[in-house]
PDB file of C-alpha atoms and ligand atoms in Angstrom:
ATOM      1  CA  MET S  14     -19.032  21.996   6.729  1.00 71.00           C
ATOM      2  CA  ALA S  15     -19.730  18.638   9.327  1.00 84.00           C
ATOM      3  CA  LYS S  16     -17.169  16.108   9.551  1.00 86.00           C
ATOM      4  CA  PRO S  17     -18.390  12.406   7.592  1.00 88.00           C
ATOM      5  CA  PRO S  18     -19.011  10.674  10.042  1.00 92.00           C
ATOM      6  CA  ILE S  19     -17.165   8.353  11.666  1.00 94.00           C
ATOM      7  CA  ASP S  20     -17.701   4.239  10.233  1.00 96.00           C
ATOM      8  CA  PRO S  21     -16.686   1.546  13.554  1.00 95.00           C
ATOM      9  CA  GLU S  22     -16.619  -1.302  10.745  1.00 96.00           C
ATOM     10  CA  LYS S  23     -14.573  -0.038   8.628  1.00 98.00           C
ATOM     11  CA  VAL S  24     -10.611  -0.406   8.175  1.00 98.00           C
ATOM     12  CA  VAL S  25      -8.364   1.739   6.158  1.00 98.00           C
ATOM     13  CA  VAL S  26      -4.653  -0.280   6.403  1.00 98.00           C
ATOM     14  CA  PHE S  27      -1.925   1.641   5.006  1.00 98.00           C
ATOM     15  CA  SER S  28       0.419  -0.532   3.586  1.00 98.00           C
ATOM     16  CA  GLY S  29       4.482  -0.540   2.883  1.00 98.00           C
ATOM     17  CA  ALA S  30       7.485  -2.112   1.895  1.00 98.00           C
ATOM     18  CA  GLY S  31       7.767  -3.963   5.226  1.00 98.00           C
ATOM     19  CA  ILE S  32       4.539  -5.690   5.179  1.00 98.00           C
ATOM     20  CA  SER S  33       6.211  -7.376   2.040  1.00 98.00           C
ATOM     21  CA  ALA S  34       9.552  -7.458   3.736  1.00 98.00           C
ATOM     22  CA  GLU S  35       9.192 -11.415   5.103  1.00 98.00           C
ATOM     23  CA  SER S  36       7.287 -12.063   1.453  1.00 98.00           C
ATOM     24  CA  GLY S  37      11.427 -11.561   0.627  1.00 97.00           C
ATOM     25  CA  ILE S  38      10.766  -7.786  -1.272  1.00 98.00           C
ATOM     26  CA  SER S  39      12.963  -6.240  -0.254  1.00 96.00           C
ATOM     27  CA  THR S  40      12.484  -2.843   1.577  1.00 97.00           C
ATOM     28  CA  TYR S  41      13.538   0.664   0.731  1.00 96.00           C
ATOM     29  CA  ARG S  42      15.567   2.286   3.678  1.00 93.00           C
ATOM     30  CA  ASP S  43      16.779  -0.252   5.786  1.00 92.00           C
ATOM     31  CA  ALA S  44      20.356  -1.525   5.865  1.00 91.00           C
ATOM     32  CA  ASN S  45      20.097  -4.128   3.023  1.00 92.00           C
ATOM     33  CA  GLY S  46      17.004  -1.681   1.590  1.00 95.00           C
ATOM     34  CA  LEU S  47      17.215  -1.250  -2.479  1.00 95.00           C
ATOM     35  CA  TRP S  48      18.041   2.756  -1.576  1.00 95.00           C
ATOM     36  CA  ALA S  49      20.924   1.452   1.101  1.00 93.00           C
ATOM     37  CA  GLY S  50      24.583   2.995  -1.757  1.00 86.00           C
ATOM     38  CA  VAL S  51      22.385   3.727  -4.617  1.00 91.00           C
ATOM     39  CA  ASN S  52      21.074   7.095  -4.785  1.00 93.00           C
ATOM     40  CA  PRO S  53      16.877   7.066  -5.765  1.00 94.00           C
ATOM     41  CA  ASN S  54      17.291   9.882  -8.386  1.00 95.00           C
ATOM     42  CA  ALA S  55      19.591   8.296 -10.563  1.00 95.00           C
ATOM     43  CA  ILE S  56      17.195   4.681 -11.505  1.00 96.00           C
ATOM     44  CA  ALA S  57      13.612   5.886 -10.412  1.00 97.00           C
ATOM     45  CA  SER S  58      12.997   9.437 -10.669  1.00 98.00           C
ATOM     46  CA  LYS S  59      11.479  11.014 -13.620  1.00 97.00           C
ATOM     47  CA  THR S  60      14.320  12.499 -15.133  1.00 97.00           C
ATOM     48  CA  ALA S  61      16.340   9.446 -15.493  1.00 98.00           C
ATOM     49  CA  TRP S  62      13.388   8.429 -17.513  1.00 97.00           C
ATOM     50  CA  GLU S  63      13.704  10.920 -19.816  1.00 97.00           C
ATOM     51  CA  LYS S  64      17.558  10.437 -19.555  1.00 97.00           C
ATOM     52  CA  ASN S  65      18.178   6.570 -20.110  1.00 97.00           C
ATOM     53  CA  PRO S  66      15.266   4.590 -19.927  1.00 97.00           C
ATOM     54  CA  GLN S  67      15.828   1.627 -20.594  1.00 97.00           C
ATOM     55  CA  LYS S  68      17.971   1.721 -17.575  1.00 97.00           C
ATOM     56  CA  VAL S  69      14.927   2.634 -15.378  1.00 98.00           C
ATOM     57  CA  LEU S  70      13.298  -0.293 -17.260  1.00 98.00           C
ATOM     58  CA  GLU S  71      15.939  -2.562 -16.310  1.00 97.00           C
ATOM     59  CA  PHE S  72      15.397  -1.960 -12.878  1.00 97.00           C
ATOM     60  CA  PHE S  73      12.038  -1.962 -12.340  1.00 98.00           C
ATOM     61  CA  ASN S  74      11.426  -5.176 -14.962  1.00 98.00           C
ATOM     62  CA  GLU S  75      13.415  -7.540 -12.002  1.00 97.00           C
ATOM     63  CA  ARG S  76      11.514  -6.072  -8.649  1.00 97.00           C
ATOM     64  CA  MET S  77       8.604  -7.305 -11.683  1.00 98.00           C
ATOM     65  CA  LYS S  78      10.949 -11.164 -11.219  1.00 97.00           C
ATOM     66  CA  THR S  79      10.987 -10.533  -7.171  1.00 97.00           C
ATOM     67  CA  ALA S  80       8.069  -9.445  -6.986  1.00 98.00           C
ATOM     68  CA  ALA S  81       5.948 -11.971  -9.049  1.00 98.00           C
ATOM     69  CA  LEU S  82       8.347 -14.968  -7.027  1.00 98.00           C
ATOM     70  CA  ALA S  83       7.120 -13.825  -3.796  1.00 98.00           C
ATOM     71  CA  GLU S  84       3.801 -15.269  -2.172  1.00 98.00           C
ATOM     72  CA  PRO S  85       1.433 -12.668   0.123  1.00 98.00           C
ATOM     73  CA  ASN S  86       2.752 -13.538   4.067  1.00 98.00           C
ATOM     74  CA  ALA S  87       0.413 -13.870   7.669  1.00 98.00           C
ATOM     75  CA  ALA S  88       0.295 -10.433   7.589  1.00 98.00           C
ATOM     76  CA  HIS S  89      -1.318  -9.828   3.817  1.00 98.00           C
ATOM     77  CA  HIS S  90      -3.027 -12.801   5.074  1.00 98.00           C
ATOM     78  CA  ALA S  91      -4.270 -11.346   8.475  1.00 98.00           C
ATOM     79  CA  VAL S  92      -5.380  -8.244   6.336  1.00 98.00           C
ATOM     80  CA  LYS S  93      -7.697  -9.668   4.245  1.00 98.00           C
ATOM     81  CA  ASP S  94      -9.388 -12.202   6.435  1.00 98.00           C
ATOM     82  CA  LEU S  95     -11.108  -8.628   7.992  1.00 98.00           C
ATOM     83  CA  GLU S  96     -13.125  -8.777   5.196  1.00 97.00           C
ATOM     84  CA  ASP S  97     -15.331 -11.188   6.729  1.00 94.00           C
ATOM     85  CA  VAL S  98     -16.973  -8.341   8.605  1.00 95.00           C
ATOM     86  CA  TYR S  99     -15.166  -4.819   8.005  1.00 97.00           C
ATOM     87  CA  GLU S 100     -15.851  -2.776   5.018  1.00 98.00           C
ATOM     88  CA  VAL S 101     -11.801  -2.680   5.004  1.00 98.00           C
ATOM     89  CA  VAL S 102      -9.768  -0.522   2.048  1.00 98.00           C
ATOM     90  CA  VAL S 103      -6.241  -1.100   1.829  1.00 98.00           C
ATOM     91  CA  ILE S 104      -3.558   2.065   0.952  1.00 98.00           C
ATOM     92  CA  THR S 105      -0.189   0.847   0.253  1.00 98.00           C
ATOM     93  CA  GLN S 106       2.604   2.351  -1.273  1.00 98.00           C
ATOM     94  CA  ASN S 107       4.000  -0.692  -2.287  1.00 98.00           C
ATOM     95  CA  VAL S 108       4.109  -1.663  -6.303  1.00 98.00           C
ATOM     96  CA  ASP S 109       4.111  -5.576  -5.710  1.00 98.00           C
ATOM     97  CA  ASP S 110      -0.051  -6.671  -5.429  1.00 98.00           C
ATOM     98  CA  LEU S 111       0.911  -9.305  -2.505  1.00 98.00           C
ATOM     99  CA  HIS S 112      -2.420  -7.718  -1.305  1.00 98.00           C
ATOM    100  CA  GLU S 113      -3.840  -8.542  -4.100  1.00 98.00           C
ATOM    101  CA  ARG S 114      -2.921 -12.053  -3.832  1.00 98.00           C
ATOM    102  CA  ALA S 115      -4.467 -12.597  -0.807  1.00 98.00           C
ATOM    103  CA  GLY S 116      -7.901 -11.844  -2.084  1.00 98.00           C
ATOM    104  CA  SER S 117      -8.145  -8.445  -0.402  1.00 98.00           C
ATOM    105  CA  LYS S 118     -10.903  -6.783  -2.698  1.00 98.00           C
ATOM    106  CA  ASN S 119     -10.317  -2.781  -2.454  1.00 98.00           C
ATOM    107  CA  ILE S 120      -7.015  -1.893  -2.807  1.00 98.00           C
ATOM    108  CA  ILE S 121      -5.103   1.396  -3.618  1.00 98.00           C
ATOM    109  CA  HIS S 122      -2.027   1.555  -4.939  1.00 98.00           C
ATOM    110  CA  LEU S 123      -0.927   5.175  -4.052  1.00 98.00           C
ATOM    111  CA  HIS S 124       2.304   4.477  -5.845  1.00 98.00           C
ATOM    112  CA  GLY S 125       1.083   2.202  -9.119  1.00 98.00           C
ATOM    113  CA  SER S 126       1.796  -1.208  -9.981  1.00 98.00           C
ATOM    114  CA  LEU S 127       4.460  -3.198 -11.379  1.00 98.00           C
ATOM    115  CA  MET S 128       2.417  -5.637 -12.718  1.00 98.00           C
ATOM    116  CA  GLU S 129       0.422  -2.185 -14.693  1.00 98.00           C
ATOM    117  CA  ALA S 130       1.997  -0.621 -17.922  1.00 98.00           C
ATOM    118  CA  ARG S 131       0.923   2.369 -19.771  1.00 98.00           C
ATOM    119  CA  GLY S 132       1.886   4.728 -22.607  1.00 98.00           C
ATOM    120  CA  ASP S 133       4.935   7.431 -21.965  1.00 97.00           C
ATOM    121  CA  SER S 134       2.283   9.730 -23.050  1.00 94.00           C
ATOM    122  CA  LYS S 135      -0.115  12.317 -20.653  1.00 88.00           C
ATOM    123  CA  GLY S 136      -3.399  10.643 -20.648  1.00 87.00           C
ATOM    124  CA  SER S 137      -2.635   6.850 -21.510  1.00 94.00           C
ATOM    125  CA  GLN S 138      -4.597   4.796 -19.841  1.00 94.00           C
ATOM    126  CA  ALA S 139      -2.914   1.634 -17.215  1.00 97.00           C
ATOM    127  CA  VAL S 140      -3.161  -1.458 -18.140  1.00 96.00           C
ATOM    128  CA  TYR S 141      -3.032  -4.448 -16.488  1.00 97.00           C
ATOM    129  CA  ARG S 142       0.021  -6.562 -18.077  1.00 96.00           C
ATOM    130  CA  GLY S 143       0.690  -9.007 -15.019  1.00 96.00           C
ATOM    131  CA  ALA S 144       4.268 -10.012 -14.759  1.00 96.00           C
ATOM    132  CA  ILE S 145       6.012  -9.069 -18.413  1.00 97.00           C
ATOM    133  CA  PRO S 146       8.929  -7.843 -18.498  1.00 97.00           C
ATOM    134  CA  ILE S 147       8.418  -3.901 -20.052  1.00 98.00           C
ATOM    135  CA  ARG S 148      10.766  -3.885 -23.365  1.00 97.00           C
ATOM    136  CA  TYR S 149      12.631  -1.138 -24.265  1.00 97.00           C
ATOM    137  CA  ASP S 150      11.073   0.081 -27.899  1.00 94.00           C
ATOM    138  CA  GLU S 151       7.577  -1.296 -26.973  1.00 97.00           C
ATOM    139  CA  THR S 152       5.079   0.710 -27.600  1.00 97.00           C
ATOM    140  CA  ASP S 153       0.860   1.313 -27.279  1.00 95.00           C
ATOM    141  CA  ASP S 154      -1.707   1.806 -29.722  1.00 94.00           C
ATOM    142  CA  PHE S 155       0.099   5.155 -30.559  1.00 94.00           C
ATOM    143  CA  GLY S 156       3.756   4.908 -30.889  1.00 96.00           C
ATOM    144  CA  ASN S 157       4.311   5.266 -27.063  1.00 96.00           C
ATOM    145  CA  GLN S 158       7.209   4.058 -25.605  1.00 97.00           C
ATOM    146  CA  LEU S 159       5.412   1.324 -22.741  1.00 98.00           C
ATOM    147  CA  ARG S 160       6.570   1.680 -19.044  1.00 98.00           C
ATOM    148  CA  PRO S 161       5.817   0.381 -15.781  1.00 98.00           C
ATOM    149  CA  ASN S 162       2.451   2.154 -14.176  1.00 98.00           C
ATOM    150  CA  VAL S 163       4.503   3.536 -11.291  1.00 98.00           C
ATOM    151  CA  VAL S 164       4.776   7.140  -9.657  1.00 98.00           C
ATOM    152  CA  LEU S 165       8.813   8.283 -10.496  1.00 98.00           C
ATOM    153  CA  PHE S 166      10.337  10.825  -8.336  1.00 96.00           C
ATOM    154  CA  GLY S 167       8.657  13.747  -9.453  1.00 96.00           C
ATOM    155  CA  GLU S 168       5.633  12.492 -10.424  1.00 97.00           C
ATOM    156  CA  ASP S 169       2.662  12.663  -8.939  1.00 97.00           C
ATOM    157  CA  MET S 170       1.008   9.944  -5.608  1.00 98.00           C
ATOM    158  CA  MET S 171      -1.942   8.788  -7.111  1.00 97.00           C
ATOM    159  CA  HIS S 172      -5.909   8.234  -5.636  1.00 98.00           C
ATOM    160  CA  ALA S 173      -4.775  11.258  -3.087  1.00 98.00           C
ATOM    161  CA  ASP S 174      -8.660  12.557  -2.085  1.00 98.00           C
ATOM    162  CA  GLU S 175      -9.725   8.945  -2.692  1.00 98.00           C
ATOM    163  CA  SER S 176      -7.663   7.673  -0.110  1.00 98.00           C
ATOM    164  CA  ILE S 177      -8.128  11.230   2.390  1.00 98.00           C
ATOM    165  CA  ASP S 178     -12.276  10.300   2.001  1.00 98.00           C
ATOM    166  CA  HIS S 179     -11.591   6.475   2.745  1.00 98.00           C
ATOM    167  CA  ILE S 180      -8.742   7.709   5.952  1.00 98.00           C
ATOM    168  CA  LYS S 181     -11.389   9.660   7.069  1.00 98.00           C
ATOM    169  CA  THR S 182     -14.643   7.941   7.916  1.00 98.00           C
ATOM    170  CA  ALA S 183     -12.418   4.394   8.928  1.00 98.00           C
ATOM    171  CA  GLY S 184     -13.081   3.571  12.495  1.00 98.00           C
ATOM    172  CA  LYS S 185      -9.838   1.494  12.972  1.00 98.00           C
ATOM    173  CA  ILE S 186      -6.344   2.419  11.093  1.00 98.00           C
ATOM    174  CA  ILE S 187      -3.628   0.079  11.433  1.00 98.00           C
ATOM    175  CA  VAL S 188      -0.522   1.184   9.459  1.00 98.00           C
ATOM    176  CA  VAL S 189       1.959  -1.805   8.441  1.00 98.00           C
ATOM    177  CA  GLY S 190       5.449  -1.783   7.461  1.00 98.00           C
ATOM    178  CA  THR S 191       6.219   1.929   6.233  1.00 98.00           C
ATOM    179  CA  SER S 192       8.795   4.376   7.771  1.00 96.00           C
ATOM    180  CA  LEU S 193       6.938   7.260   7.113  1.00 96.00           C
ATOM    181  CA  ASN S 194       9.457   9.303   5.491  1.00 94.00           C
ATOM    182  CA  VAL S 195       7.912   9.626   2.384  1.00 94.00           C
ATOM    183  CA  TYR S 196       5.524  12.423   0.852  1.00 95.00           C
ATOM    184  CA  PRO S 197       3.181  13.085   0.202  1.00 97.00           C
ATOM    185  CA  ALA S 198       1.752   9.510   0.560  1.00 97.00           C
ATOM    186  CA  ALA S 199       2.608   9.630   4.564  1.00 97.00           C
ATOM    187  CA  GLY S 200       0.872  12.766   5.611  1.00 97.00           C
ATOM    188  CA  LEU S 201      -2.691  11.562   4.145  1.00 98.00           C
ATOM    189  CA  LEU S 202      -2.337  10.443   7.827  1.00 98.00           C
ATOM    190  CA  LYS S 203      -2.485  13.388   9.537  1.00 97.00           C
ATOM    191  CA  LYS S 204      -6.815  13.140   8.344  1.00 97.00           C
ATOM    192  CA  ALA S 205      -7.520  10.048  10.365  1.00 98.00           C
ATOM    193  CA  ARG S 206      -9.872  11.384  13.298  1.00 97.00           C
ATOM    194  CA  TYR S 207      -9.623  11.423  17.011  1.00 96.00           C
ATOM    195  CA  HIS S 208     -11.595   9.594  18.198  1.00 95.00           C
ATOM    196  CA  SER S 209     -10.278   6.304  15.658  1.00 97.00           C
ATOM    197  CA  GLU S 210      -8.413   3.165  16.971  1.00 98.00           C
ATOM    198  CA  LYS S 211      -4.946   4.069  15.547  1.00 98.00           C
ATOM    199  CA  ILE S 212      -2.458   1.861  15.901  1.00 98.00           C
ATOM    200  CA  ILE S 213       1.403   1.969  13.375  1.00 98.00           C
ATOM    201  CA  VAL S 214       3.322  -2.071  13.294  1.00 98.00           C
ATOM    202  CA  SER S 215       6.669  -1.571  12.107  1.00 98.00           C
ATOM    203  CA  LEU S 216       9.698  -2.503  13.384  1.00 97.00           C
ATOM    204  CA  GLU S 217      11.295   1.705  13.297  1.00 94.00           C
ATOM    205  CA  VAL S 218       9.602   4.728  12.294  1.00 93.00           C
ATOM    206  CA  ASP S 219      11.102   7.841  12.010  1.00 84.00           C
ATOM    207  CA  LYS S 220       8.065  10.318  13.829  1.00 91.00           C
ATOM    208  CA  ILE S 221       4.700   8.542  14.451  1.00 95.00           C
ATOM    209  CA  PRO S 222       1.578  10.303  13.957  1.00 95.00           C
ATOM    210  CA  PHE S 223      -0.321  11.946  16.525  1.00 95.00           C
ATOM    211  CA  GLY S 224      -2.894   9.848  17.868  1.00 97.00           C
ATOM    212  CA  PHE S 225      -0.902   6.482  16.792  1.00 98.00           C
ATOM    213  CA  GLN S 226       0.207   4.082  18.870  1.00 98.00           C
ATOM    214  CA  MET S 227       3.426   2.022  17.881  1.00 98.00           C
ATOM    215  CA  MET S 228       3.565  -1.812  18.036  1.00 98.00           C
ATOM    216  CA  ARG S 229       7.160  -2.337  17.054  1.00 98.00           C
ATOM    217  CA  GLY S 230       8.181  -5.558  15.288  1.00 98.00           C
ATOM    218  CA  LYS S 231       7.797  -8.072  12.404  1.00 98.00           C
ATOM    219  CA  ALA S 232       4.319  -7.646  10.359  1.00 98.00           C
ATOM    220  CA  THR S 233       3.671 -12.045  10.113  1.00 98.00           C
ATOM    221  CA  GLU S 234       3.842 -11.698  14.096  1.00 98.00           C
ATOM    222  CA  ILE S 235       2.117  -8.020  14.987  1.00 98.00           C
ATOM    223  CA  VAL S 236      -1.026  -7.978  12.241  1.00 98.00           C
ATOM    224  CA  PRO S 237      -2.424 -10.944  13.247  1.00 98.00           C
ATOM    225  CA  SER S 238      -2.759 -11.074  16.417  1.00 98.00           C
ATOM    226  CA  ILE S 239      -3.742  -7.890  16.162  1.00 98.00           C
ATOM    227  CA  THR S 240      -6.923  -8.392  13.993  1.00 98.00           C
ATOM    228  CA  ARG S 241      -7.649 -11.134  15.630  1.00 97.00           C
ATOM    229  CA  ALA S 242      -8.911  -9.241  18.374  1.00 96.00           C
ATOM    230  CA  TRP S 243     -10.583  -6.734  15.752  1.00 96.00           C
ATOM    231  CA  LEU S 244     -12.622  -9.816  14.820  1.00 95.00           C
ATOM    232  CA  ALA S 245     -13.457 -10.920  18.310  1.00 93.00           C
ATOM    233  CA  SER S 246     -14.809  -7.601  19.269  1.00 87.00           C
ATOM    234  CA  LEU S 247     -17.391  -7.111  16.550  1.00 80.00           C
ATOM    235  CA  ALA S 248     -18.917 -10.362  16.472  1.00 75.00           C
ATOM    236  CA  GLU S 249     -19.106  -9.263  20.174  1.00 79.00           C
ATOM    237  CA  SER S 250     -20.675  -6.357  20.464  1.00 78.00           C
ATOM    238  CA  GLU S 251     -23.747  -7.519  17.184  1.00 76.00           C
ATOM    239  CA  GLN S 252     -23.842 -10.177  19.967  1.00 76.00           C
ATOM    240  CA  ALA S 253     -24.604  -8.293  22.300  1.00 78.00           C
ATOM    241  CA  ALA S 254     -26.690  -5.424  20.499  1.00 70.00           C
ATOM    242  CA  PRO S 255     -29.997  -5.323  21.963  1.00 59.00           C
ATOM    243  CA  GLY S 256     -32.824  -6.600  19.555  1.00 54.00           C
ATOM    244  CA  LYS S 257     -30.579  -8.781  17.349  1.00 51.00           C
ATOM    245  CA  PRO S 258     -32.448 -11.756  16.856  1.00 53.00           C
ATOM    246  CA  ASP S 259     -30.872 -14.482  18.522  1.00 49.00           C
ATOM    247  CA  PRO S 260     -30.363 -17.689  15.651  1.00 47.00           C
ATOM    248  CA  ALA S 261     -30.729 -20.145  18.527  1.00 48.00           C
ATOM    249  CA  GLU S 262     -34.452 -19.654  18.563  1.00 43.00           C
ATOM    250  CA  SER S 263     -34.953 -19.491  14.897  1.00 38.00           C
TER     251      SER S 263
HETATM  252  P1  LIG X 319      10.623   2.219   4.286  1.00 53.53           P
HETATM  253  O1  LIG X 319      11.770   0.887   3.212  1.00 53.53           O
HETATM  254  O2  LIG X 319      11.063   3.600   3.717  1.00 53.53           O
HETATM  255  O3  LIG X 319      10.431   1.552   5.233  1.00 53.53           O
HETATM  256  C1  LIG X 319      10.204  -0.021   5.624  1.00 53.53           C
HETATM  257  C2  LIG X 319       9.420  -0.145   6.542  1.00 53.53           C
HETATM  258  O4  LIG X 319       9.773  -0.859   7.168  1.00 53.53           O
HETATM  259  C3  LIG X 319      10.925   0.275   7.777  1.00 53.53           C
HETATM  260  O5  LIG X 319      10.174   1.287   8.704  1.00 53.53           O
HETATM  261  C4  LIG X 319      11.346  -0.724   8.504  1.00 53.53           C
HETATM  262  O6  LIG X 319      11.136  -1.533   9.917  1.00 53.53           O
HETATM  263  C5  LIG X 319       9.834  -2.156   8.391  1.00 53.53           C
HETATM  264  N1  LIG X 319      10.712  -2.935   8.394  1.00 53.53           N
HETATM  265  C6  LIG X 319      10.933  -3.772   8.263  1.00 53.53           C
HETATM  266  N2  LIG X 319      10.637  -5.170   8.206  1.00 53.53           N
HETATM  267  C7  LIG X 319       9.564  -5.089   9.069  1.00 53.53           C
HETATM  268  C8  LIG X 319       9.415  -6.231   9.007  1.00 53.53           C
HETATM  269  N3  LIG X 319       9.430  -7.729   8.606  1.00 53.53           N
HETATM  270  N4  LIG X 319       7.825  -5.726   9.538  1.00 53.53           N
HETATM  271  C9  LIG X 319       7.124  -5.192   9.467  1.00 53.53           C
HETATM  272  N5  LIG X 319       8.009  -3.605   9.852  1.00 53.53           N
HETATM  273  C10 LIG X 319       9.384  -3.629   8.018  1.00 53.53           C
HETATM  274  O7  LIG X 319      10.105   1.504   2.713  1.00 53.53           O
HETATM  275  P2  LIG X 319       8.311   3.283   2.466  1.00 53.53           P
HETATM  276  O8  LIG X 319       7.555   3.480   3.888  1.00 53.53           O
HETATM  277  O9  LIG X 319       6.863   1.706   2.343  1.00 53.53           O
HETATM  278  O10 LIG X 319       8.358   5.474  -2.550  1.00 53.53           O
HETATM  279  O11 LIG X 319       8.830   3.735   1.055  1.00 53.53           O
HETATM  280  C11 LIG X 319       7.446   4.543   1.294  1.00 53.53           C
HETATM  281  C12 LIG X 319       8.390   4.669  -0.392  1.00 53.53           C
HETATM  282  O12 LIG X 319       9.119   5.204  -0.346  1.00 53.53           O
HETATM  283  C13 LIG X 319       8.091   3.696  -1.608  1.00 53.53           C
HETATM  284  O13 LIG X 319       6.483   3.341  -1.837  1.00 53.53           O
HETATM  285  C14 LIG X 319       8.449   4.131  -3.006  1.00 53.53           C
HETATM  286  C15 LIG X 319       9.918   4.179  -1.764  1.00 53.53           C
HETATM  287  O14 LIG X 319      10.667   5.629  -2.434  1.00 53.53           O
HETATM  288  C16 LIG X 319       8.016   5.305  -5.018  1.00 53.53           C
HETATM  289  O15 LIG X 319       8.753   4.968  -5.321  1.00 53.53           O
HETATM  290  C17 LIG X 319       8.273   6.278  -4.819  1.00 53.53           C
END
């Protein structure tokens, strides 16, 4: 089957915890990260939820409070600014809502969102709830315990097919603030096309996927400089496009 064409005016932003670090939200695997000295299986897994839902709710309610107090930073805003001229799809592993609050419109949460809740039952519909902690014994209309709509260890990642379709057709991909340690999320990047422009911005990455250029540094410093260059390059190429009416003549 023929591959879908690459759209040079389409950008995929693939983000992880590091893009929100400078907003005051902890990453997972950095020295002072959420998983430092903690076994995530004990507080953020399907098994933990079955054994001790109160403990899991406590962990995610705390994270929701932290996220609600945080503000989007220069990297989130730079991603949003790309929408002025590009089609932008944000594919994030993050469960915070800082991309939303920066104004990005097309956001896919691979690991769910702290701001949504659903009943603890297969097929239960997630609803937006905002930063309201979930109480133990709080149920949906069918009597199922409410839980955050986040992916726990042992559960399936969300929106894989949709994300792959976007990655396959993007002319530019920027990966920001992820260690690329967690699969299947990290594996989605293997679907990026050979001829697309591919950049990683992070302090540290274990293994750089094929064809990606690593730009080591802070998201708030590097992402805006990349997006400014991309915005300028598209504006220039549009000006140079033959047959385009000159606004000065109209
Ligand atoms: P990690 O904590 O694994 O990685 C964060 C990455 O961000 C690291 O590579 C850091 O070097 C980088 N970083 C930290 N501060 C930065 C900054 N200011 N600017 C740029 N980069 C910075 O977080 P994720 O890769 O997002 O899943 O973790 C992936 C998944 O693992 C999460 O979604 C979560 C976790 O377990 C679930 O909970 C299902």
